[in-house]
XYZ file of C-alpha atoms in Angstrom:
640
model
C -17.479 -74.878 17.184
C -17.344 -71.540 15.262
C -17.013 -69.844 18.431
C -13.969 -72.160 19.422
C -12.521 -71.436 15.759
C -12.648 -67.836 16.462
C -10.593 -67.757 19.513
C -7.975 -69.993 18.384
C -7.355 -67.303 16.219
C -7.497 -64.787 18.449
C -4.953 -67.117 20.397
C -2.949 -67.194 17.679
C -2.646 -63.322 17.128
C -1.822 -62.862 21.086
C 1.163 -65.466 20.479
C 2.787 -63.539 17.795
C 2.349 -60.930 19.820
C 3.704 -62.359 22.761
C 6.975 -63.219 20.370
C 7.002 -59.549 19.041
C 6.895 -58.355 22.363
C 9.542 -60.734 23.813
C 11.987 -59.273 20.754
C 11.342 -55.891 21.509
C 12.780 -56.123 25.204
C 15.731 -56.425 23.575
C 15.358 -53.167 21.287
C 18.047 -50.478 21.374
C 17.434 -47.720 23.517
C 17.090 -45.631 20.234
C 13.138 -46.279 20.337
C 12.971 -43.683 23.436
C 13.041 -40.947 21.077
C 9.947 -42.735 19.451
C 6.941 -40.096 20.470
C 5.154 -42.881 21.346
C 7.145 -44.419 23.462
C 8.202 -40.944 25.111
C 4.625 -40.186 25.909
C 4.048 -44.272 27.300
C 6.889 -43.894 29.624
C 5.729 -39.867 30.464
C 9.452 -38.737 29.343
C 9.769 -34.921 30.351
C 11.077 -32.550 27.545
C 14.495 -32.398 29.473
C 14.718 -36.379 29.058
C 13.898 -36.077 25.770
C 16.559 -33.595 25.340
C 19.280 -35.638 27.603
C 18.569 -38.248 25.294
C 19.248 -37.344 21.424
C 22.380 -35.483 22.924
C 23.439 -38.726 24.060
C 22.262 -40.767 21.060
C 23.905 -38.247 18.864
C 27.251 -39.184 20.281
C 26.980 -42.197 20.424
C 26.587 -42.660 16.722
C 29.727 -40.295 16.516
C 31.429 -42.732 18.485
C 30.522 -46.064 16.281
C 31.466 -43.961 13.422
C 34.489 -43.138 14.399
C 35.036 -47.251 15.979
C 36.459 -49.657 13.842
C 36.810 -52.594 16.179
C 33.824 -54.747 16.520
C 34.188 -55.289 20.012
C 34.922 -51.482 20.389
C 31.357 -51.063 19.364
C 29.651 -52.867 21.225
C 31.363 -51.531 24.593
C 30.343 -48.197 23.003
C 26.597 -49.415 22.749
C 26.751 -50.895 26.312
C 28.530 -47.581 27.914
C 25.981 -45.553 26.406
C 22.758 -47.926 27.112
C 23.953 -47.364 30.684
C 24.262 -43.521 30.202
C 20.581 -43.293 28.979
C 18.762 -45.522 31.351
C 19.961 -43.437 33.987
C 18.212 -40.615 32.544
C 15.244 -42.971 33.524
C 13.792 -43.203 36.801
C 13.007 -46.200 38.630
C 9.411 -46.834 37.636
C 10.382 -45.616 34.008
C 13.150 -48.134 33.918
C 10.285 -50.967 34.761
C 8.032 -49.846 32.207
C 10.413 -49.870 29.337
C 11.324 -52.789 30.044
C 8.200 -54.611 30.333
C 6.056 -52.733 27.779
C 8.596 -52.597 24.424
C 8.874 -49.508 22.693
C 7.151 -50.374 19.164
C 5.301 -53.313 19.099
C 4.688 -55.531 16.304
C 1.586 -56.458 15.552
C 0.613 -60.099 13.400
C -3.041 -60.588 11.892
C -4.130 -64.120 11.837
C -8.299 -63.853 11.651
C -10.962 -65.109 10.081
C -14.074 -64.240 9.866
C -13.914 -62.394 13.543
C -16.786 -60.121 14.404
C -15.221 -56.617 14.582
C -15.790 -55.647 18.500
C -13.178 -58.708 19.181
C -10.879 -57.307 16.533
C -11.048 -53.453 17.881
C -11.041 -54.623 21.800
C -7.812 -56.823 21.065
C -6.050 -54.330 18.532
C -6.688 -51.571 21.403
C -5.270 -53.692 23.870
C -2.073 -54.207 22.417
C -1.135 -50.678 22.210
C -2.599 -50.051 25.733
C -5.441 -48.002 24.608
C -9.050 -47.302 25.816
C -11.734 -48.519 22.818
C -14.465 -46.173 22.508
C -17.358 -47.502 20.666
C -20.769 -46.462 20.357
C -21.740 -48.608 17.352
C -20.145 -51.670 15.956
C -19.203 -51.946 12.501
C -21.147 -54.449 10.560
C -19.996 -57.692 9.195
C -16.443 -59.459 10.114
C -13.208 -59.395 9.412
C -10.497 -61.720 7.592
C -7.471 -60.914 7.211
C -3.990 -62.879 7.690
C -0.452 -62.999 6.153
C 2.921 -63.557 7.631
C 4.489 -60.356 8.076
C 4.355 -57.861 11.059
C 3.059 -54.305 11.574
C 4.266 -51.596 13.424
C 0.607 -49.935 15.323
C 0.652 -46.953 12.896
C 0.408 -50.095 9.949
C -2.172 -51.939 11.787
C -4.569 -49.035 12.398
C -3.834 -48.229 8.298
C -4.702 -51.687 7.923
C -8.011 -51.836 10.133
C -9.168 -48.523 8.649
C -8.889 -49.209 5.116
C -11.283 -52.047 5.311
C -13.363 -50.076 7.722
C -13.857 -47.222 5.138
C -15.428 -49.655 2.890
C -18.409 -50.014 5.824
C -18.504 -46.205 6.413
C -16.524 -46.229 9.744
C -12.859 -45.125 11.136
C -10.355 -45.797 14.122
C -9.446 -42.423 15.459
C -6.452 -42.166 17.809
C -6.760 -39.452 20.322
C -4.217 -39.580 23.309
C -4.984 -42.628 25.167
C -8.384 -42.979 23.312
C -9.064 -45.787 20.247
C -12.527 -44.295 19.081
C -14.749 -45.646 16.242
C -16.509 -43.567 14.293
C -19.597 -43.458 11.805
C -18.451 -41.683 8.747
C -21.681 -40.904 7.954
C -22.406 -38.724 10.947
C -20.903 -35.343 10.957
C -17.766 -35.942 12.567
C -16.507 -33.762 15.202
C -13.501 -31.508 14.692
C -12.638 -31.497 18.795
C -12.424 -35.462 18.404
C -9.873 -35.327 15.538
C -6.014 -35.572 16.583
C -4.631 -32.317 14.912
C -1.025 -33.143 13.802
C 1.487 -31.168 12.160
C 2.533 -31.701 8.413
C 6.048 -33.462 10.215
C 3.845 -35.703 12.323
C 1.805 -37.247 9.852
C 4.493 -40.244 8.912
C 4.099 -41.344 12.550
C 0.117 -41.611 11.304
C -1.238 -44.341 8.832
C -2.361 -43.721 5.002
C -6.207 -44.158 5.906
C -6.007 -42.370 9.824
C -8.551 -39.594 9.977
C -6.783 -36.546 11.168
C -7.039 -32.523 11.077
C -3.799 -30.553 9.820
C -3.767 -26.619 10.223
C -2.522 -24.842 6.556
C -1.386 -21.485 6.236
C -2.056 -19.624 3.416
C 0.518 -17.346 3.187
C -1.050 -14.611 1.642
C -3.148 -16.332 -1.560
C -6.867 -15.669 -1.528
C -8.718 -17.835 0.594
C -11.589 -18.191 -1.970
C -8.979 -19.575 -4.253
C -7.432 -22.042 -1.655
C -11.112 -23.767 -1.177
C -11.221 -23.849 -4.674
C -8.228 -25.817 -5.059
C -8.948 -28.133 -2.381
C -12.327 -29.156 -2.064
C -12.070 -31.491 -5.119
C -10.066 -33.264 -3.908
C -11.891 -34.014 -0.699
C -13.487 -37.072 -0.178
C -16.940 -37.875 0.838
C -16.184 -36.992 4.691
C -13.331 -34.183 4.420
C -13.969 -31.091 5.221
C -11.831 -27.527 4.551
C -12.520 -24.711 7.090
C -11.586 -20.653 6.484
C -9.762 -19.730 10.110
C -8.272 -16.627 11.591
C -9.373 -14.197 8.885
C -8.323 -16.161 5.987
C -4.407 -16.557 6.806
C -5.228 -20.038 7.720
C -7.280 -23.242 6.596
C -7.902 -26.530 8.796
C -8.516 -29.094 6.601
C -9.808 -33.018 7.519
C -9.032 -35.829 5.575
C -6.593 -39.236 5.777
C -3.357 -38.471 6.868
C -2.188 -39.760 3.529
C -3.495 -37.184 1.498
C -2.479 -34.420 3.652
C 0.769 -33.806 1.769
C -0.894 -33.778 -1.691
C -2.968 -30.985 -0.224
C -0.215 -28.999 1.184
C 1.566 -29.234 -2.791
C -1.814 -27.669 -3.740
C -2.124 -24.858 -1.768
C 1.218 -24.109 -2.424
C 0.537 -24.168 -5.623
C -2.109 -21.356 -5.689
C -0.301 -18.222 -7.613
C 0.034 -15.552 -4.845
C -1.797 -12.259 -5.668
C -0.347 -9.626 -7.331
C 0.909 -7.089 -5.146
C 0.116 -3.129 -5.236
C 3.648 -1.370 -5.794
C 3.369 1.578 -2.987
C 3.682 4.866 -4.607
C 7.086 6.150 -4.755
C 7.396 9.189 -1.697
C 6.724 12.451 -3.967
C 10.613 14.434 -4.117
C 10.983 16.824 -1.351
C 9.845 20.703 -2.523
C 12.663 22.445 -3.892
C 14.176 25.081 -1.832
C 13.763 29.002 -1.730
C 16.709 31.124 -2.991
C 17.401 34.785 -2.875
C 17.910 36.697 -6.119
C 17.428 40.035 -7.057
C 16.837 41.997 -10.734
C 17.610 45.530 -11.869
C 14.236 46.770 -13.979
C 16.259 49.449 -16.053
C 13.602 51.554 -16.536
C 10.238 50.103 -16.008
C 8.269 51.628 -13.116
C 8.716 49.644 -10.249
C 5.487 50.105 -8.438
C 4.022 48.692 -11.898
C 6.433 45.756 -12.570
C 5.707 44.343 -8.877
C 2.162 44.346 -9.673
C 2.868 42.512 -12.475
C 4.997 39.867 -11.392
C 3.014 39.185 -8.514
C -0.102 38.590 -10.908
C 2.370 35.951 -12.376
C 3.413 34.667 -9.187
C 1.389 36.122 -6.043
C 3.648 35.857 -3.373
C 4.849 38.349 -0.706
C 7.741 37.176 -0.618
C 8.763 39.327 -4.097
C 9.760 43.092 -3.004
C 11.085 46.018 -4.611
C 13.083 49.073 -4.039
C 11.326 52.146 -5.774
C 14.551 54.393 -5.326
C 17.546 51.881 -6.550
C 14.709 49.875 -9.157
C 16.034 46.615 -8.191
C 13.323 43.721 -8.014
C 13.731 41.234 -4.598
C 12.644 37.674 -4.486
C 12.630 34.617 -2.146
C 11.318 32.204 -4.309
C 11.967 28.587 -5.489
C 14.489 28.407 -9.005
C 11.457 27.239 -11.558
C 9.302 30.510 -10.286
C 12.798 32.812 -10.324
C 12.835 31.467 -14.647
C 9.975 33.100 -14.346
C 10.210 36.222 -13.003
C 13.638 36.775 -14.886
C 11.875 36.031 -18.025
C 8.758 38.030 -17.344
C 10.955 41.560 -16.406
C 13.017 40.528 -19.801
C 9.846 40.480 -21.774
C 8.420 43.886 -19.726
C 11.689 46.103 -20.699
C 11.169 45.114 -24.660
C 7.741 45.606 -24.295
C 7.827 48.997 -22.623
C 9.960 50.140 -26.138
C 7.170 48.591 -28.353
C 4.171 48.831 -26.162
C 4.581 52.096 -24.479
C 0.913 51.310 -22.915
C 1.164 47.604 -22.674
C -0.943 45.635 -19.937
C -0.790 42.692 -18.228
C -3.163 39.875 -17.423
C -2.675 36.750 -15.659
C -4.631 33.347 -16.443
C -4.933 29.871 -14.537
C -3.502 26.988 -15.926
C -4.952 23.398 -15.126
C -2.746 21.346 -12.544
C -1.370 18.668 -14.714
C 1.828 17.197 -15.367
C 4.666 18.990 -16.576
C 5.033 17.700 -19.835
C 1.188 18.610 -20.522
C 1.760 21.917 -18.871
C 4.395 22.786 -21.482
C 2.072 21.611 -24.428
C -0.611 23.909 -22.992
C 1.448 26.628 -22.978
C 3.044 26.500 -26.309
C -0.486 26.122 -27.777
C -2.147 28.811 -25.905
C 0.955 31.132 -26.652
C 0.497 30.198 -30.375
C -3.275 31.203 -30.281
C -2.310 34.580 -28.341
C 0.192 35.494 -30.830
C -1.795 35.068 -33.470
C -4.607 37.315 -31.978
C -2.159 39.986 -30.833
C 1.534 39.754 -32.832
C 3.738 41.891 -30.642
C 1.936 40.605 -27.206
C 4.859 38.959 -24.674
C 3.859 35.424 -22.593
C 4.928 33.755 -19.365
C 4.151 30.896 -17.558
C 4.937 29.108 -14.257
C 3.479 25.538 -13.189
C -0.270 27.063 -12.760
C -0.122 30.650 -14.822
C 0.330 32.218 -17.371
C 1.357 36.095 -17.961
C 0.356 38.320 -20.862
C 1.847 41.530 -22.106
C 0.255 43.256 -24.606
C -1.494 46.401 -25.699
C -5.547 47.219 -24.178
C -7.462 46.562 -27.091
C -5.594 43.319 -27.472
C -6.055 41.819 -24.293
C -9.665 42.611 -24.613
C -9.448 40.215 -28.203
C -7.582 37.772 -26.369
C -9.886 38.161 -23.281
C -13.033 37.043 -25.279
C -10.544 34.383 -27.336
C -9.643 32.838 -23.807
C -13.107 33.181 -22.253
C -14.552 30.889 -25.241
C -12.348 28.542 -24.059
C -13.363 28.883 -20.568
C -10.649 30.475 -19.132
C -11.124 33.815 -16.965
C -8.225 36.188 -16.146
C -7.341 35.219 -12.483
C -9.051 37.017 -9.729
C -7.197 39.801 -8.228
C -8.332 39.835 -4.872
C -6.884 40.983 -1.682
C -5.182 38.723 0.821
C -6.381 39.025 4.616
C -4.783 38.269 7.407
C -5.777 36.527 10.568
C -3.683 35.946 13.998
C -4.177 32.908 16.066
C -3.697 32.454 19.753
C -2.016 28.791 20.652
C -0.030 27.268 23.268
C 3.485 27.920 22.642
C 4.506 24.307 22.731
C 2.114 23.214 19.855
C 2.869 26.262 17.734
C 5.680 25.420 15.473
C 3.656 21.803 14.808
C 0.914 23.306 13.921
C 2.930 25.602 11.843
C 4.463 22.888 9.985
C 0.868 21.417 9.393
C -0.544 24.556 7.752
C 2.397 24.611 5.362
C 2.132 21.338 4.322
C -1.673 22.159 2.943
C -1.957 25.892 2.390
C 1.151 26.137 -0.047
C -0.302 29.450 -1.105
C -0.357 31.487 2.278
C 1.618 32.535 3.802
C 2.378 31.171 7.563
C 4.671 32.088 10.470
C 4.807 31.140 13.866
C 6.243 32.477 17.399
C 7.088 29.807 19.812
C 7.687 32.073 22.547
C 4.071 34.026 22.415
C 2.139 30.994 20.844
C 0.583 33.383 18.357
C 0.434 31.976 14.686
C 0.192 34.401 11.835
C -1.563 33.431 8.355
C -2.631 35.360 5.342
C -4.596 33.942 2.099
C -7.670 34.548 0.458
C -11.047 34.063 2.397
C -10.503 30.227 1.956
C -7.150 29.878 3.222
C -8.065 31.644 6.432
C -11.158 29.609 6.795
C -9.220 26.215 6.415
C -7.133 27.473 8.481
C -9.223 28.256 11.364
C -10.808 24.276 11.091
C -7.391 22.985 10.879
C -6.013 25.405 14.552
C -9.027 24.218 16.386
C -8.808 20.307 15.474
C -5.250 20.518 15.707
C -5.632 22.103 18.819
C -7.910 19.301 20.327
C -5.760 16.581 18.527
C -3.107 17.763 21.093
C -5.066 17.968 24.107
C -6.315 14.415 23.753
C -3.155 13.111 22.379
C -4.570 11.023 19.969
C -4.713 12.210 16.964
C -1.974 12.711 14.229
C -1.719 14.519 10.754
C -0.781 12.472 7.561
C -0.554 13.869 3.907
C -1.168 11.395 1.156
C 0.183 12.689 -2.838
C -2.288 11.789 -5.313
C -1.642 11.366 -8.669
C -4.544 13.139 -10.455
C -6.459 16.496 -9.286
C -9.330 15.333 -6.703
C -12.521 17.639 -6.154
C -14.911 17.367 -3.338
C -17.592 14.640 -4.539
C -14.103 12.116 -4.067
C -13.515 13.721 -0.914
C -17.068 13.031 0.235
C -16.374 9.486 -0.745
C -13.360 9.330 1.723
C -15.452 10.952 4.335
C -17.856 7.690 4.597
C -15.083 5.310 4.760
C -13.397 6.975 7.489
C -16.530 9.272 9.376
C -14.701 10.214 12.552
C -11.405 11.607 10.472
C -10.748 15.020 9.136
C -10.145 15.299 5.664
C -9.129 18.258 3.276
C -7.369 19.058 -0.274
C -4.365 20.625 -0.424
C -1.832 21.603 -3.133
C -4.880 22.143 -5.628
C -6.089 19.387 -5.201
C -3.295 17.314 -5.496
C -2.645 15.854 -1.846
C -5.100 14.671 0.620
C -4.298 15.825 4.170
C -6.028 13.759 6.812
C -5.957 14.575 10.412
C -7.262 10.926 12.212
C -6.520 8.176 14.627
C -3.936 5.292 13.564
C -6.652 2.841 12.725
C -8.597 5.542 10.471
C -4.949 6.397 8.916
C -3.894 2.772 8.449
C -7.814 2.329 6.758
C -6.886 4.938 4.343
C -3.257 3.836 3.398
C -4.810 0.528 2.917
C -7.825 1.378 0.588
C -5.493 4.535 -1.146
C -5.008 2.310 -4.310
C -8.844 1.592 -4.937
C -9.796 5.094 -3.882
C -7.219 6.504 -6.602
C -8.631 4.517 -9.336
C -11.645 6.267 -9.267
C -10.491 10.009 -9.387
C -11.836 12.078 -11.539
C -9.582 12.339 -14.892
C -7.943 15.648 -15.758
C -8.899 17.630 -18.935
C -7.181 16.140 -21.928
C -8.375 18.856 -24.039
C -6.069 21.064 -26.056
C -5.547 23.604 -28.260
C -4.944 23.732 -31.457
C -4.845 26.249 -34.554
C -6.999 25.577 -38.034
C -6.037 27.517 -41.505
C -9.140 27.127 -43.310
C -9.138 26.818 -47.081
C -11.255 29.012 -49.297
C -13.687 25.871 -49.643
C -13.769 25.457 -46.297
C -14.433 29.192 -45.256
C -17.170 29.415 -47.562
C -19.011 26.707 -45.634
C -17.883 28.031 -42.904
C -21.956 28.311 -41.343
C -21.743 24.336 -41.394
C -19.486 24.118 -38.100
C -22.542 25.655 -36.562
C -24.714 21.672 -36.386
C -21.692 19.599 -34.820
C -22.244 16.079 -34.714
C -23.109 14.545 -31.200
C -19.359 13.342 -30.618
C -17.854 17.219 -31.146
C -20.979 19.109 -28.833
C -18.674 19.572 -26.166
C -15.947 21.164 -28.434
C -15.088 24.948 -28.229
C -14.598 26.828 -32.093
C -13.337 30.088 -31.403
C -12.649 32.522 -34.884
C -8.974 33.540 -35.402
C -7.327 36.867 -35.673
C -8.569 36.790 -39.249
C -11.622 34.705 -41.138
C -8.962 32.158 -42.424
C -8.456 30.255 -39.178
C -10.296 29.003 -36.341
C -9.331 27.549 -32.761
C -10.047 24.505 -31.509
C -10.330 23.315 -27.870
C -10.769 19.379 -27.573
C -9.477 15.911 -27.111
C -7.313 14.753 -29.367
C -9.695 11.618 -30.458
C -12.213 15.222 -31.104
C -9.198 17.027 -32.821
C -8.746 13.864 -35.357
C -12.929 13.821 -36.038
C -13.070 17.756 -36.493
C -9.671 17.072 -39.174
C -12.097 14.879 -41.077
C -14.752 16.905 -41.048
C -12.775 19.936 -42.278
C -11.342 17.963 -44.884
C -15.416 16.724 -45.857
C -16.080 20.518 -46.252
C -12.836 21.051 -48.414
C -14.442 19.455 -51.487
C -14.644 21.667 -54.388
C -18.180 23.461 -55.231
C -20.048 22.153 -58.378
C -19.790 23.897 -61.625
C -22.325 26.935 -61.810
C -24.896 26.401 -63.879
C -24.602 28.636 -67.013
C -26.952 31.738 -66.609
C -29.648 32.594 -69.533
C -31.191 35.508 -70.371
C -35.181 35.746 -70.175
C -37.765 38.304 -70.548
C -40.683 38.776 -68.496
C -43.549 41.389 -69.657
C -45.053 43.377 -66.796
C -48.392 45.186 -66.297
C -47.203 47.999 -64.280
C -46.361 51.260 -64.655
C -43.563 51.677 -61.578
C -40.659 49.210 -63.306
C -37.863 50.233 -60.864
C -39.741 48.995 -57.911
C -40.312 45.497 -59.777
C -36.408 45.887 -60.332
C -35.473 46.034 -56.945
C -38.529 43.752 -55.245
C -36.635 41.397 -57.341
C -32.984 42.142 -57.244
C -33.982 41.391 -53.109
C -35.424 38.060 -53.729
C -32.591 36.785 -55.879
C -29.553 38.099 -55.390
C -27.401 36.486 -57.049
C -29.704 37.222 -60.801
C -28.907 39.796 -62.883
């Protein structure tokens, strides 16, 4: 009798079916645009379209309607208008099979392969089933589902017994949660899709990341996984495929959305473009000319500064900041020539660092030079420094300087090399040498293809790497030259660096150090741009040393011997003596200058009282007193 008990119930599910289905065949045609319906009937996208055009105004139409029987002519014209969207055999099968079938549960205590077979074939699917869940099921109340409710309904019992309905195209399959599920067998649905899927449906849903860090996406998610959901890195970590019930797929989205985006790198503002040569020119009164061009080209070594020996007017092509220069520099050599009838002049290097710091150097090494030679006369442009003053005092200010590890700059001769290139490519590579060689000086010919450069030994060197890779760069037609500013001086271990990252690219230093020139493919280039930021972080930092002036105190000058055992934080300090014994010079950091302040002021402390001499007499067995005297007087100096 169970048995017999069991299908009456079944019977009694298939009626209320059978009533479901006898009051959807009267349905509006609105369920066509129900995706499952559309794929039952095997609607093409242009039906679809036809469709919602037509369904769209038609509701216009009963908005617009008043009339009750106005309406429903409007319903019937346009129920006419769709089904003959419809062919034949569609026409038949909407009929017959309606749209969205309700569903009644009525069972009790029904093994679960009944359940599954009948639930599949209501919604005209094929049950897949390779194990049978255990137990029964009972279940029954008086409403009806729709089929996404019933499979919610079926599944959220059957995740209690480790199993799950899985709808995939015309497919019902049941599946062992504790096996690892496959990801092909999943339905994939988009976030929009999943209210046509029940609370408790297994499913797969593709998330982008857009742009947060993958490691912190998994982070976020996987807690909130259950037992059998999964979260999958794709496509380089722009996307994530996570699987879970459909009803927990919007929670997840919120989460991932909520992951803070990373912060990101500010590009470096483009460097301003180089200012522009002028022309100017400068009477020199009456300084020899021959001698004043030598000088101002220590200053500012450039060819393009002339003069004319018989009119003694000074030429120059040069940008404003160096022209300051020059103007101030021939001002300073016609009041020296009065004062200093044999003055000299010396140029030094200056570090490449910002302009404010450049103007603090200056000012402090012109305050040290003046205080080593009075009447001596300074310039300065961005990386030198001029000095006018007498022999013997440059040689004072010489040693001063060289303490400090700075060398008067080398005088050398520029050469000059000619290169043979293609005229086409001439002017580019032109351009190219500029850009790197700011020093040299470069000119092209387009018509002959010969390219002119003179430098120092370097320069010409460079040069003749840069002409034969720039040459092959245009042969092949692949590579391309990009200059990147950098923000702090680079030397050649950092360079080296760069070199591994990018093996197959050309790299060099230009602008002292100050711009890296890189003559690559676009993927090397791109590499570079991309890893610029990390690669700048780890430049060398420039000197933050600086100079600064002591006066010493009498106190102080009498310990004076003491500076000689520095503690371990001031070794790397430079002491240079003053003009006189009542100062002393001080190259450091300024964290150094503010520990080499306290111990000055440690050494300012006044001496202890003397202790009050007292006569004494000594008797001697000798006959030669003096010498005794003066053994003595030797030995203790400061006795009487």
């Amino acid at each position: 009798m169970p048995n017999r008990f069991v299908l009456s119930l079944l019977a009694i599910g298939l009626a209320a079916a059978s009533v479901a289905h006898t009051q959807a065949q009267e349905s509006d045609v609105a369920s066509l645009v129900h995706p499952e319906v559309a794929e039952r009937l095997s609607l093409a996208d242009s039906q679809r379209a036809q469709i919602q055009a037509l369904l769209q105004s038609r509701a216009e139409a009963l908005a617009a309607s008043t009339d009750k029987a106005a309406k429903e002519k409007t319903k019937s014209e346009f129920k006419k208008k769709i089904l003959d969207i419809l062919t034949a055999e569609q026409q038949a099968k909407f009929v017959e099979t309606p749209s969205s079938k309700r569903l009644m549960f009525q069972f009790r205590e029904m093994k679960w392969d009944d359940v599954l077979d009948w639930f599949a074939g209501q919604q005209d699917l094929t049950l897949v089933m390779d194990q049978i869940p255990p137990g029964t099921f009972t279940y029954s109340d008086t409403r009806s589902y729709s089929p996404s409710e019933g499979i919610d309904l079926l599944n959220s019992v059957l995740m209690t017994r480790n199993f799950t309905l899985v709808r995939r195209e015309k497919m019902l399959v049941v599946m062992a949660l504790s096996d690892s599920i496959p990801l092909e067998l999943l339905p994939r649905v988009k976030l929009d899709e999943l209210v046509q899927r029940g609370r408790f449906e297994l499913v797969s849903v593709l998330f982008p990341t857009g742009g947060r860090s993958i490691e912190a996406v998994l982070q976020e998610v996987k807690p909130f996984l259950s037992t059998y959901g999964r979260v999958v890195p794709l496509a380089q970590g722009t996307q994530v495929l996570v699987v879970e019930t459909a009803g927990k797929m919007q929670t997840i989205n919120e989460i991932i959305a909520s992951v803070p985006l990373p912060k990101q790198t500010p590009k470096p503002e483009p460097p301003p473009p180089p200012p522009k040569p002028v022309f100017a020119s400068y009477p020199l009164g009456n300084l020899d000319a021959a001698r004043a061009l030598e000088t101002i080209r220590k200053l500012i070594p450039s060819e393009q500064i002339t003069v004319d020996t018989k009119t003694g007017v000074l030429s120059a092509f040069l940008i404003p900041d160096q022209h300051n220069a020059v103007k101030s520099s021939i001002a300073q050599m016609i009041a020296s020539s009065t004062q200093l009838p044999s003055f000299e002049s010396v140029a030094y290097p200056l570090p490449i660092v910002s302009a404010e710091e450049a103007k603090r150097q200056v000012a402090s090494l012109e305050k040290q030079i003046l205080s080593l030679a009075p009447n001596a006369s300074v310039s300065a442009t961005a990386d030198r420094i001029l000095i006018l003053a007498r022999p013997e005092e440059q040689k004072l200010i010489k040693a001063s300087l060289a303490a400090l590890d700075i060398v008067p700059v080398d005088g050398a001769s520029k050469s000059m090399k000619v290169f043979e290139l293609e005229p086409a490519i001439a002017a580019p590579a032109e351009a190219a040498l500029k850009s790197f060689l700011p020093k040299g000086q470069i000119a092209s010919n387009s018509k002959t293809g010969n390219l002119i450069v003179r430098g120092s030994e370097d320069d010409l060197r460079i040069a003749s790497e840069m002409i034969e890779i720039f040459k092959k760069s245009q042969t092949a037609n692949q590579l391309k030259m990009q200059v990147f500013p950098l923000e702090q001086v680079a030397d050649a271990k950092w360079l080296a660096t760069l070199q591994r990252i990018v093996p197959n690219a050309n790299a060099w230093l230009g602008d002292d150090g100050r711009q890296l020139i890189l003559m690559a493919g676009n993927a090397d280039i791109a590499i570079v741009d991309s890893m610029l930021p990390q690669l700048k972080s780890v430049l060398p930092k420039a000197d933050q040393r600086k100079l600064q002036i002591y006066a010493l105190s009498k106190s102080q000058m009498s310990r004076r011997s003491s500076l000689l055992d520095l503690p371990p934080v001031l070794k790397d300090i430079k002491v240079v003596d003053g003009s006189n014994k009542q100062e002393i010079l001080v190259w450091a950091t300024t964290e150094q200058h503010a520990e080499f302040s306290r111990l000055l002021e440690g050494l300012d402390q006044p001496a202890p009282n003397p202790i009050p001499s007292l006569p004494k007499t000594y008797p001697i067995e000798v006959q030669d007193s003096p010498l005794v005297v003066q053994i003595l007087a030797a030995e203790f100096p400061e006795a009487k």
